[in-house]
Each structure stands twice: as structure tokens, then as C-alpha cells.
mmCIF file of C-alpha atoms in Angstrom:
data_model
loop_
_atom_site.group_PDB
_atom_site.id
_atom_site.type_symbol
_atom_site.label_atom_id
_atom_site.label_comp_id
_atom_site.label_asym_id
_atom_site.label_seq_id
_atom_site.Cartn_x
_atom_site.Cartn_y
_atom_site.Cartn_z
ATOM 1 C CA MET A 1 21.351 5.665 -13.562
ATOM 2 C CA LYS A 2 17.974 6.662 -14.858
ATOM 3 C CA ASN A 3 17.539 9.360 -12.190
ATOM 4 C CA GLU A 4 20.711 11.212 -13.160
ATOM 5 C CA PRO A 5 20.083 14.875 -14.014
ATOM 6 C CA SER A 6 20.711 14.283 -17.707
ATOM 7 C CA ALA A 7 18.162 11.457 -17.781
ATOM 8 C CA ILE A 8 15.556 13.605 -16.032
ATOM 9 C CA ARG A 9 16.184 16.468 -18.460
ATOM 10 C CA ALA A 10 15.757 14.036 -21.352
ATOM 11 C CA LEU A 11 12.497 12.826 -19.837
ATOM 12 C CA VAL A 12 11.207 16.412 -19.513
ATOM 13 C CA LEU A 13 12.260 17.246 -23.079
ATOM 14 C CA ALA A 14 10.589 14.122 -24.450
ATOM 15 C CA GLY A 15 7.374 15.006 -22.608
ATOM 16 C CA LEU A 16 7.582 18.589 -23.843
ATOM 17 C CA LYS A 17 8.005 17.542 -27.463
ATOM 18 C CA LYS A 18 5.048 15.177 -27.219
ATOM 19 C CA VAL A 19 2.804 17.905 -25.773
ATOM 20 C CA LEU A 20 3.933 20.379 -28.450
ATOM 21 C CA GLU A 21 3.308 17.858 -31.210
ATOM 22 C CA GLU A 22 -0.127 16.979 -29.851
ATOM 23 C CA SER A 23 -1.126 20.621 -29.745
ATOM 24 C CA GLY A 24 0.163 21.202 -33.266
ATOM 25 C CA VAL A 25 2.907 23.626 -32.201
ATOM 26 C CA THR A 26 5.916 23.681 -34.489
ATOM 27 C CA TRP A 27 9.295 24.986 -33.396
ATOM 28 C CA GLU A 28 12.059 26.714 -35.285
ATOM 29 C CA HIS A 29 14.785 25.492 -32.968
ATOM 30 C CA GLU A 30 14.702 22.163 -31.171
ATOM 31 C CA PRO A 31 13.618 22.810 -27.532
ATOM 32 C CA ASP A 32 16.558 22.490 -25.164
ATOM 33 C CA ASP A 33 17.257 22.771 -21.430
ATOM 34 C CA ASN A 34 16.768 26.529 -21.554
ATOM 35 C CA ALA A 35 13.363 26.342 -23.219
ATOM 36 C CA SER A 36 10.995 28.635 -21.345
ATOM 37 C CA LEU A 37 7.813 27.029 -19.994
ATOM 38 C CA LEU A 38 6.288 30.067 -18.271
ATOM 39 C CA GLY A 39 5.576 33.669 -19.182
ATOM 40 C CA PRO A 40 5.575 35.544 -22.468
ATOM 41 C CA GLN A 41 8.620 33.699 -23.825
ATOM 42 C CA SER A 42 7.107 30.303 -23.147
ATOM 43 C CA ILE A 43 6.693 27.814 -25.942
ATOM 44 C CA LEU A 44 3.615 26.501 -24.108
ATOM 45 C CA ASP A 45 0.338 28.186 -23.288
ATOM 46 C CA SER A 46 -1.119 27.685 -19.789
ATOM 47 C CA LEU A 47 -3.082 24.589 -20.853
ATOM 48 C CA GLY A 48 0.058 23.232 -22.472
ATOM 49 C CA LEU A 49 1.945 23.560 -19.182
ATOM 50 C CA VAL A 50 -0.840 21.713 -17.340
ATOM 51 C CA THR A 51 -0.751 18.970 -19.967
ATOM 52 C CA LEU A 52 3.050 18.768 -19.708
ATOM 53 C CA LEU A 53 2.942 18.360 -15.911
ATOM 54 C CA VAL A 54 0.306 15.607 -16.178
ATOM 55 C CA GLU A 55 2.348 13.920 -18.908
ATOM 56 C CA LEU A 56 5.514 14.068 -16.793
ATOM 57 C CA GLU A 57 3.774 12.750 -13.665
ATOM 58 C CA GLU A 58 2.702 9.764 -15.723
ATOM 59 C CA ARG A 59 6.138 9.195 -17.249
ATOM 60 C CA LEU A 60 7.767 9.440 -13.811
ATOM 61 C CA GLU A 61 5.306 6.949 -12.383
ATOM 62 C CA ASP A 62 6.040 4.537 -15.248
ATOM 63 C CA GLU A 63 9.792 5.019 -14.898
ATOM 64 C CA PHE A 64 10.225 5.096 -11.130
ATOM 65 C CA ASP A 65 6.965 3.598 -9.907
ATOM 66 C CA LEU A 66 6.513 6.709 -7.778
ATOM 67 C CA PRO A 67 3.314 8.752 -7.785
ATOM 68 C CA LEU A 68 4.855 12.252 -7.723
ATOM 69 C CA THR A 69 2.710 15.369 -7.614
ATOM 70 C CA LEU A 70 4.567 18.134 -9.419
ATOM 71 C CA ALA A 71 2.166 21.046 -8.972
ATOM 72 C CA ASP A 72 1.841 20.846 -5.195
ATOM 73 C CA GLU A 73 1.663 23.689 -2.669
ATOM 74 C CA ARG A 74 5.422 23.674 -2.338
ATOM 75 C CA ALA A 75 5.970 24.247 -6.037
ATOM 76 C CA MET A 76 3.334 26.984 -6.088
ATOM 77 C CA SER A 77 4.729 28.777 -3.060
ATOM 78 C CA GLN A 78 8.307 29.099 -4.277
ATOM 79 C CA LYS A 79 9.461 32.607 -5.039
ATOM 80 C CA SER A 80 10.927 31.417 -8.273
ATOM 81 C CA SER A 81 8.669 28.876 -9.969
ATOM 82 C CA PRO A 82 10.299 25.503 -10.647
ATOM 83 C CA PHE A 83 8.357 25.436 -13.904
ATOM 84 C CA ARG A 84 10.311 28.298 -15.525
ATOM 85 C CA THR A 85 12.413 26.234 -17.882
ATOM 86 C CA VAL A 86 13.114 22.648 -18.815
ATOM 87 C CA GLU A 87 16.245 22.797 -16.662
ATOM 88 C CA SER A 88 14.534 24.215 -13.548
ATOM 89 C CA LEU A 89 11.694 21.695 -13.871
ATOM 90 C CA ALA A 90 14.140 18.803 -14.276
ATOM 91 C CA SER A 91 16.069 20.042 -11.251
ATOM 92 C CA TYR A 92 12.855 20.227 -9.193
ATOM 93 C CA ILE A 93 11.921 16.690 -10.237
ATOM 94 C CA SER A 94 15.406 15.450 -9.266
ATOM 95 C CA THR A 95 14.967 17.007 -5.824
ATOM 96 C CA LEU A 96 11.582 15.327 -5.378
ATOM 97 C CA LEU A 97 12.968 11.962 -6.488
ATOM 98 C CA GLU A 98 15.929 12.351 -4.130
ATOM 99 C CA GLU A 99 13.584 13.085 -1.215
ATOM 100 C CA GLU A 100 11.353 10.156 -2.128
ATOM 101 C CA SER A 101 14.316 7.770 -2.260
ATOM 102 C CA GLN A 102 15.484 8.942 1.179
ATOM 103 C CA SER A 103 12.026 8.557 2.706
ATOM 104 C CA VAL A 104 11.674 4.921 1.565
ATOM 105 C CA MET B 1 -16.666 -3.866 -35.285
ATOM 106 C CA SER B 2 -15.485 -1.097 -32.984
ATOM 107 C CA GLU B 3 -13.879 -1.879 -29.642
ATOM 108 C CA PRO B 4 -16.197 -1.928 -26.630
ATOM 109 C CA GLN B 5 -16.362 1.207 -24.545
ATOM 110 C CA VAL B 6 -14.903 1.133 -21.051
ATOM 111 C CA VAL B 7 -17.196 2.533 -18.378
ATOM 112 C CA PHE B 8 -16.327 3.247 -14.751
ATOM 113 C CA ILE B 9 -19.259 3.623 -12.354
ATOM 114 C CA THR B 10 -18.878 4.399 -8.656
ATOM 115 C CA GLY B 11 -21.240 3.049 -6.026
ATOM 116 C CA THR B 12 -22.367 -0.032 -7.946
ATOM 117 C CA ARG B 13 -23.217 -2.312 -5.025
ATOM 118 C CA LYS B 14 -26.922 -1.534 -5.227
ATOM 119 C CA GLY B 15 -29.538 0.928 -6.437
ATOM 120 C CA ILE B 16 -28.940 3.118 -9.454
ATOM 121 C CA GLY B 17 -25.258 2.206 -9.622
ATOM 122 C CA LYS B 18 -26.059 -1.465 -9.974
ATOM 123 C CA ALA B 19 -28.774 -0.744 -12.559
ATOM 124 C CA LEU B 20 -26.298 1.364 -14.548
ATOM 125 C CA ALA B 21 -23.670 -1.386 -14.436
ATOM 126 C CA GLU B 22 -26.232 -3.885 -15.754
ATOM 127 C CA HIS B 23 -27.391 -1.459 -18.425
ATOM 128 C CA PHE B 24 -23.941 -0.734 -19.839
ATOM 129 C CA ALA B 25 -22.769 -4.357 -19.593
ATOM 130 C CA LYS B 26 -25.912 -5.509 -21.395
ATOM 131 C CA ASN B 27 -25.132 -3.047 -24.177
ATOM 132 C CA GLY B 28 -21.660 -4.485 -24.729
ATOM 133 C CA ALA B 29 -19.489 -2.193 -22.635
ATOM 134 C CA ILE B 30 -16.687 -3.266 -20.335
ATOM 135 C CA VAL B 31 -17.835 -2.044 -16.945
ATOM 136 C CA VAL B 32 -15.658 -1.371 -13.919
ATOM 137 C CA GLY B 33 -17.355 -0.528 -10.656
ATOM 138 C CA CYS B 34 -16.512 0.177 -7.064
ATOM 139 C CA SER B 35 -18.081 0.361 -3.652
ATOM 140 C CA ARG B 36 -16.897 0.330 -0.075
ATOM 141 C CA LYS B 37 -18.370 -3.125 0.495
ATOM 142 C CA PRO B 38 -18.232 -6.166 -1.803
ATOM 143 C CA VAL B 39 -21.016 -6.790 -4.289
ATOM 144 C CA GLU B 40 -23.236 -9.808 -3.871
ATOM 145 C CA TRP B 41 -23.974 -10.342 -7.540
ATOM 146 C CA ASP B 42 -22.187 -11.365 -10.723
ATOM 147 C CA LEU B 43 -22.258 -9.706 -14.086
ATOM 148 C CA GLN B 44 -20.525 -10.548 -17.332
ATOM 149 C CA ASN B 45 -17.976 -7.972 -18.527
ATOM 150 C CA TYR B 46 -17.941 -6.429 -15.057
ATOM 151 C CA SER B 47 -15.077 -6.126 -12.585
ATOM 152 C CA HIS B 48 -15.365 -4.731 -9.105
ATOM 153 C CA HIS B 49 -13.038 -2.828 -6.794
ATOM 154 C CA ILE B 50 -13.535 -2.366 -3.081
ATOM 155 C CA ALA B 51 -12.699 1.279 -2.561
ATOM 156 C CA ASP B 52 -13.709 4.511 -0.925
ATOM 157 C CA VAL B 53 -13.883 7.247 -3.569
ATOM 158 C CA ALA B 54 -12.693 9.781 -1.008
ATOM 159 C CA ASP B 55 -9.397 7.886 -0.678
ATOM 160 C CA GLU B 56 -6.962 9.403 -3.165
ATOM 161 C CA ALA B 57 -4.635 6.402 -3.303
ATOM 162 C CA GLN B 58 -7.495 3.981 -3.886
ATOM 163 C CA VAL B 59 -8.974 6.104 -6.678
ATOM 164 C CA LYS B 60 -5.558 6.376 -8.346
ATOM 165 C CA GLN B 61 -5.151 2.624 -8.089
ATOM 166 C CA ILE B 62 -8.489 1.870 -9.777
ATOM 167 C CA ILE B 63 -7.928 4.280 -12.656
ATOM 168 C CA SER B 64 -4.369 3.037 -13.109
ATOM 169 C CA THR B 65 -5.691 -0.542 -13.276
ATOM 170 C CA ILE B 66 -8.263 0.487 -15.893
ATOM 171 C CA GLN B 67 -5.526 2.140 -17.959
ATOM 172 C CA LYS B 68 -3.232 -0.871 -17.712
ATOM 173 C CA THR B 69 -5.964 -3.460 -18.321
ATOM 174 C CA HIS B 70 -8.047 -1.784 -21.000
ATOM 175 C CA GLY B 71 -5.846 1.054 -22.284
ATOM 176 C CA ARG B 72 -8.768 3.454 -22.363
ATOM 177 C CA LEU B 73 -11.604 4.959 -20.372
ATOM 178 C CA ASP B 74 -14.609 6.329 -22.241
ATOM 179 C CA ILE B 75 -17.318 6.987 -19.675
ATOM 180 C CA VAL B 76 -17.275 7.781 -15.966
ATOM 181 C CA ILE B 77 -20.425 7.936 -13.877
ATOM 182 C CA ASN B 78 -19.948 9.357 -10.400
ATOM 183 C CA ASN B 79 -22.933 7.741 -8.782
ATOM 184 C CA ALA B 80 -21.518 7.065 -5.297
ATOM 185 C CA GLY B 81 -23.003 9.400 -2.767
ATOM 186 C CA ILE B 82 -24.294 9.565 0.748
ATOM 187 C CA ALA B 83 -27.232 11.500 2.031
ATOM 188 C CA SER B 84 -27.843 13.257 5.304
ATOM 189 C CA MET B 85 -31.476 14.097 5.720
ATOM 190 C CA ASN B 86 -32.073 15.924 8.929
ATOM 191 C CA HIS B 87 -32.794 19.363 10.274
ATOM 192 C CA SER B 88 -29.644 21.486 10.349
ATOM 193 C CA LEU B 89 -30.005 21.968 14.113
ATOM 194 C CA LEU B 90 -29.701 18.208 14.506
ATOM 195 C CA THR B 91 -26.844 17.618 12.067
ATOM 196 C CA PRO B 92 -23.460 16.868 13.651
ATOM 197 C CA GLY B 93 -20.238 18.258 12.165
ATOM 198 C CA THR B 94 -18.932 14.753 11.569
ATOM 199 C CA MET B 95 -21.852 14.135 9.194
ATOM 200 C CA VAL B 96 -20.964 17.282 7.256
ATOM 201 C CA ASP B 97 -17.419 15.966 6.842
ATOM 202 C CA ARG B 98 -18.593 12.511 5.746
ATOM 203 C CA VAL B 99 -21.018 13.842 3.159
ATOM 204 C CA MET B 100 -18.509 16.293 1.717
ATOM 205 C CA GLN B 101 -15.749 13.675 1.629
ATOM 206 C CA THR B 102 -17.760 11.267 -0.490
ATOM 207 C CA ASN B 103 -19.993 13.608 -2.463
ATOM 208 C CA LEU B 104 -17.467 16.321 -3.307
ATOM 209 C CA ARG B 105 -13.921 15.100 -2.697
ATOM 210 C CA GLY B 106 -14.748 11.649 -4.105
ATOM 211 C CA VAL B 107 -16.255 13.075 -7.279
ATOM 212 C CA PHE B 108 -13.326 15.440 -7.720
ATOM 213 C CA LEU B 109 -10.717 12.705 -7.337
ATOM 214 C CA VAL B 110 -12.472 10.358 -9.756
ATOM 215 C CA CYS B 111 -12.919 13.145 -12.324
ATOM 216 C CA ARG B 112 -9.287 14.246 -12.055
ATOM 217 C CA GLU B 113 -7.779 10.795 -12.408
ATOM 218 C CA SER B 114 -10.211 9.740 -15.140
ATOM 219 C CA ALA B 115 -9.501 12.834 -17.213
ATOM 220 C CA LYS B 116 -5.791 12.003 -17.191
ATOM 221 C CA VAL B 117 -6.600 8.739 -18.997
ATOM 222 C CA MET B 118 -9.355 10.151 -21.212
ATOM 223 C CA ARG B 119 -7.168 12.993 -22.523
ATOM 224 C CA LYS B 120 -4.896 10.523 -24.292
ATOM 225 C CA ARG B 121 -7.645 9.584 -26.726
ATOM 226 C CA LYS B 122 -9.119 13.089 -26.699
ATOM 227 C CA TYR B 123 -12.461 11.601 -25.758
ATOM 228 C CA GLY B 124 -14.418 11.207 -22.574
ATOM 229 C CA ARG B 125 -17.841 11.472 -21.026
ATOM 230 C CA ILE B 126 -18.170 12.297 -17.335
ATOM 231 C CA ILE B 127 -21.571 12.208 -15.669
ATOM 232 C CA ASN B 128 -22.042 13.486 -12.142
ATOM 233 C CA PHE B 129 -25.106 13.312 -9.953
ATOM 234 C CA SER B 130 -26.935 16.313 -8.576
ATOM 235 C CA THR B 131 -30.435 16.267 -7.124
ATOM 236 C CA ILE B 132 -33.648 18.250 -7.389
ATOM 237 C CA ALA B 133 -32.950 19.200 -3.756
ATOM 238 C CA VAL B 134 -30.548 21.827 -5.176
ATOM 239 C CA PRO B 135 -32.999 23.950 -7.218
ATOM 240 C CA MET B 136 -35.838 23.253 -4.751
ATOM 241 C CA ASN B 137 -33.718 24.156 -1.684
ATOM 242 C CA LEU B 138 -35.366 21.345 0.220
ATOM 243 C CA GLU B 139 -35.650 21.643 3.989
ATOM 244 C CA GLY B 140 -33.939 18.843 5.850
ATOM 245 C CA GLU B 141 -31.339 18.404 3.146
ATOM 246 C CA ALA B 142 -29.034 21.327 3.898
ATOM 247 C CA ILE B 143 -25.808 19.357 3.827
ATOM 248 C CA TYR B 144 -26.758 16.879 1.108
ATOM 249 C CA ALA B 145 -28.084 19.624 -1.172
ATOM 250 C CA SER B 146 -25.062 21.823 -0.452
ATOM 251 C CA SER B 147 -22.684 19.011 -1.344
ATOM 252 C CA LYS B 148 -24.535 18.453 -4.621
ATOM 253 C CA SER B 149 -24.573 22.181 -5.297
ATOM 254 C CA ALA B 150 -20.805 22.046 -4.957
ATOM 255 C CA VAL B 151 -20.722 19.119 -7.381
ATOM 256 C CA GLU B 152 -22.710 21.195 -9.881
ATOM 257 C CA THR B 153 -20.197 24.035 -9.702
ATOM 258 C CA LEU B 154 -17.304 21.589 -9.832
ATOM 259 C CA THR B 155 -18.779 19.965 -12.934
ATOM 260 C CA ARG B 156 -19.276 23.276 -14.715
ATOM 261 C CA VAL B 157 -15.670 24.287 -14.043
ATOM 262 C CA LEU B 158 -14.355 20.873 -15.092
ATOM 263 C CA ALA B 159 -16.454 21.132 -18.256
ATOM 264 C CA LYS B 160 -14.400 24.192 -19.197
ATOM 265 C CA GLU B 161 -11.051 22.787 -18.097
ATOM 266 C CA PHE B 162 -11.543 19.412 -19.788
ATOM 267 C CA ALA B 163 -13.160 20.665 -23.014
ATOM 268 C CA PRO B 164 -9.793 21.037 -24.807
ATOM 269 C CA TYR B 165 -9.217 17.328 -24.176
ATOM 270 C CA GLY B 166 -12.504 16.282 -25.798
ATOM 271 C CA ILE B 167 -14.067 15.418 -22.442
ATOM 272 C CA THR B 168 -17.612 16.494 -21.624
ATOM 273 C CA CYS B 169 -18.912 16.807 -18.046
ATOM 274 C CA ASN B 170 -22.636 16.897 -17.341
ATOM 275 C CA LEU B 171 -25.043 16.286 -14.495
ATOM 276 C CA VAL B 172 -28.258 14.437 -13.999
ATOM 277 C CA GLY B 173 -30.497 15.679 -11.187
ATOM 278 C CA PRO B 174 -32.873 12.918 -10.130
ATOM 279 C CA THR B 175 -36.062 13.242 -8.165
ATOM 280 C CA PRO B 176 -36.559 10.850 -5.253
ATOM 281 C CA ILE B 177 -36.269 7.276 -6.476
ATOM 282 C CA ASP B 178 -37.232 4.269 -4.415
ATOM 283 C CA THR B 179 -33.711 3.435 -3.176
ATOM 284 C CA ASP B 180 -31.972 3.181 0.183
ATOM 285 C CA LEU B 181 -31.073 6.854 -0.089
ATOM 286 C CA ILE B 182 -34.632 7.938 0.699
ATOM 287 C CA ARG B 183 -35.761 4.946 2.729
ATOM 288 C CA ALA B 184 -35.227 6.801 5.990
ATOM 289 C CA VAL B 185 -37.356 9.737 4.887
ATOM 290 C CA PRO B 186 -40.938 9.621 6.237
ATOM 291 C CA LYS B 187 -43.493 8.708 3.551
ATOM 292 C CA HIS B 188 -45.599 11.825 4.083
ATOM 293 C CA LYS B 189 -42.554 13.982 3.343
ATOM 294 C CA ILE B 190 -41.854 12.150 0.080
ATOM 295 C CA ASP B 191 -45.543 12.424 -0.837
ATOM 296 C CA ALA B 192 -45.507 16.165 -0.161
ATOM 297 C CA LEU B 193 -42.388 16.571 -2.264
ATOM 298 C CA ILE B 194 -43.887 14.628 -5.175
ATOM 299 C CA GLU B 195 -47.006 16.769 -4.925
ATOM 300 C CA SER B 196 -44.870 19.901 -5.379
ATOM 301 C CA MET B 197 -43.252 18.588 -8.563
ATOM 302 C CA PRO B 198 -44.679 19.156 -12.067
ATOM 303 C CA ILE B 199 -44.687 15.407 -12.809
ATOM 304 C CA LYS B 200 -46.125 13.760 -9.734
ATOM 305 C CA ARG B 201 -44.446 10.414 -9.305
ATOM 306 C CA LEU B 202 -41.250 8.856 -7.954
ATOM 307 C CA GLY B 203 -38.415 8.603 -10.440
ATOM 308 C CA LEU B 204 -37.392 5.321 -11.994
ATOM 309 C CA PHE B 205 -33.939 3.925 -12.721
ATOM 310 C CA ALA B 206 -34.975 4.051 -16.389
ATOM 311 C CA ASP B 207 -35.493 7.830 -16.135
ATOM 312 C CA VAL B 208 -31.923 8.311 -14.945
ATOM 313 C CA ILE B 209 -30.474 5.857 -17.459
ATOM 314 C CA ASN B 210 -32.274 7.671 -20.280
ATOM 315 C CA VAL B 211 -30.567 10.981 -19.420
ATOM 316 C CA ILE B 212 -27.176 9.325 -19.037
ATOM 317 C CA ASP B 213 -27.557 7.533 -22.368
ATOM 318 C CA PHE B 214 -28.129 10.933 -23.959
ATOM 319 C CA PHE B 215 -25.092 12.565 -22.353
ATOM 320 C CA VAL B 216 -22.707 9.714 -23.212
ATOM 321 C CA LYS B 217 -23.620 9.454 -26.879
ATOM 322 C CA PRO B 218 -20.714 10.382 -29.159
ATOM 323 C CA GLU B 219 -23.171 12.781 -30.833
ATOM 324 C CA SER B 220 -23.433 14.714 -27.536
ATOM 325 C CA SER B 221 -19.921 16.107 -27.993
ATOM 326 C CA TYR B 222 -21.321 19.678 -28.116
ATOM 327 C CA ILE B 223 -23.067 19.379 -24.745
ATOM 328 C CA THR B 224 -21.062 20.026 -21.591
ATOM 329 C CA GLY B 225 -21.486 21.715 -18.211
ATOM 330 C CA GLN B 226 -25.232 21.053 -18.252
ATOM 331 C CA THR B 227 -27.573 19.856 -15.522
ATOM 332 C CA LEU B 228 -30.715 17.981 -16.488
ATOM 333 C CA TYR B 229 -33.245 17.702 -13.668
ATOM 334 C CA LEU B 230 -35.912 15.046 -13.824
ATOM 335 C CA GLY B 231 -39.623 15.326 -13.080
ATOM 336 C CA GLY B 232 -39.993 18.750 -14.638
ATOM 337 C CA VAL B 233 -38.103 20.473 -11.819
ATOM 338 C CA SER B 234 -36.101 23.499 -12.882
#
């Protein structure tokens, strides 16, 4: 299934690598599920995170034909941001996809 | 020969929007337009969408179609707008909502969705419409001028946010032009307004097109967040 957690994590990682490449960022270690996307440890700057979220919204729409909005009020209001790491972002996306599939 | 540019213009059914569609199509661009009602004219290299720019789903649909059909979007001209010319004491709240929906929300949605496509090629030109009613603080145009003032601020912020993606955002601020937008305004009021301007005549479509041609040139890549008022108004 393409919406399995591992597939979503792969989608996020692929988007992340594309954004890093486009912005000319090189990495010592291949980004993995624990790669930090927010804060001082992040491999992205704030514009990079915006670009990643736009890139992922587009990939998700292509893949699932669902117009998801990742940076909505709900994401912003969470005590612990879903954009912390690749894993937390993938988990948030899985939750949104699950909700979308139930609402159809 | 380079590929034709793809231009999206809102509010193309008549007036300046229609003139802009004709201008860009004549110069070899692929032009996509939209309006709430169907157009009653044909134009080569032009496709039309019936849409309300304040409707998020409809805006997303148009931009997605442009991306899928043409694979690029070079120029966006947010021409669609509605005016409310009346004394504030006679302006209903529903009119405020309508003007803001089209003039601010519509422009924002089109800019946001367009920039998502433009960023892929690290190139884009966005032109928004202001009005001389903003710097002149014209009486009777409180809501219209306020909505355009908001568009000016929006454009300046977008200019900063979109600059890293190679997208410029600028504004043209026309004087009154002989279009439906001012047809309901009494002639003596238009005459008085023209008299207060440095260059004392109505604007022409060609005046607006000239400014837009300047902003969309590839050579204008170092110009963003700017408003150019016509008629010598500043």
C-alpha cells in the first residue's frame, strides 16, 4: 500500500533530498527518519521548510489525488510541532491521509 | 526559438483584462484567462475558465490545469477586481465583504497557487493592480481604496517571500480609465479627479499595458515590490 508509514516516510525523504539539492545543501550523512527539520539542529532553514511542505503537498496530491494542506491551524497549534523530524512529519501526514480516507 | 511564455490573467471578460489577453496572445504567448461569466469573444492561443478568484478550489483547479497542460507559468496578472464607489455612510457590510473577497482574497489565492508552479523554474512575474485612489485617499472609495491598499501591502510582502524563488511581484496603479468600473461614477466627479492629477486625461489601456510590459520583461528581474502609479500621481 502506498499510504503505509514506510511509503510516506520515503515520500518525505525524497522531497527533503530534492529541496536540499535545489538549495545547494550537501550532507555528510544521508538524511534519515530522525533528520531534524526545525530548530538549530535542522538541516533546513525556514525557507527550506516552507519549500519542503509545498513540495510534499504537491507530491501527495499527485500520489493520492488529495489536496492536503500541511501547514494548517491544527499543525501550528500543536504543542509539539509535527514538523520536527522526518518521522514526525510522515506520521502527521499519515494521520491526515487516514482522516481523509474516512471522510470520503 | 524559445518556448512561448504562459500568461494567466484574471478578469478577462472585458475591459483591461480583455485588452491584456489580446496583447499577450498577439505577442506569441499562451494566454489563460478567467472570469465569473463566459467570454463572448474568441482569441487564438487563449483558453478560458469560468471561475471566481475568491473560490480557493476553483483557483487551485485553474493553476493545476495550467501546470498539467503547459508545464510552466511565467506571468500572472491579477486584474480581476470589483469597485464600490459610495459614501461610507451608505456602504453596506455585505459590499465590504464582496470587495475584500475578490480584491484581496482572490489576489492572494492566485498569487499563492501561481508561485507554487513558478518556483519550479525559479522564474515568475506577478503583477497586481492598485489604483491612484490609494495615494490620493479619494472620497467615496473607502472600501475599494482600502482593499487595494491591502493588495499593495500583500504584494510587498510576497515580493520578499517569493524573491528566493526568482519571482517578482509588482503593482500598477491606474488612473480612471473608460471602463465599466467607473461608468457609475458621475462625470463631474471624474472631471474633478482628472483636474487634480498632474497629467490631465483619462488613462488608456495602452498606458497600463506599457507598465506591465516593463515589469514582465526578463530584464526586470531586479525590480520587485514596486508600485507604479499612472498619470503622474505619487
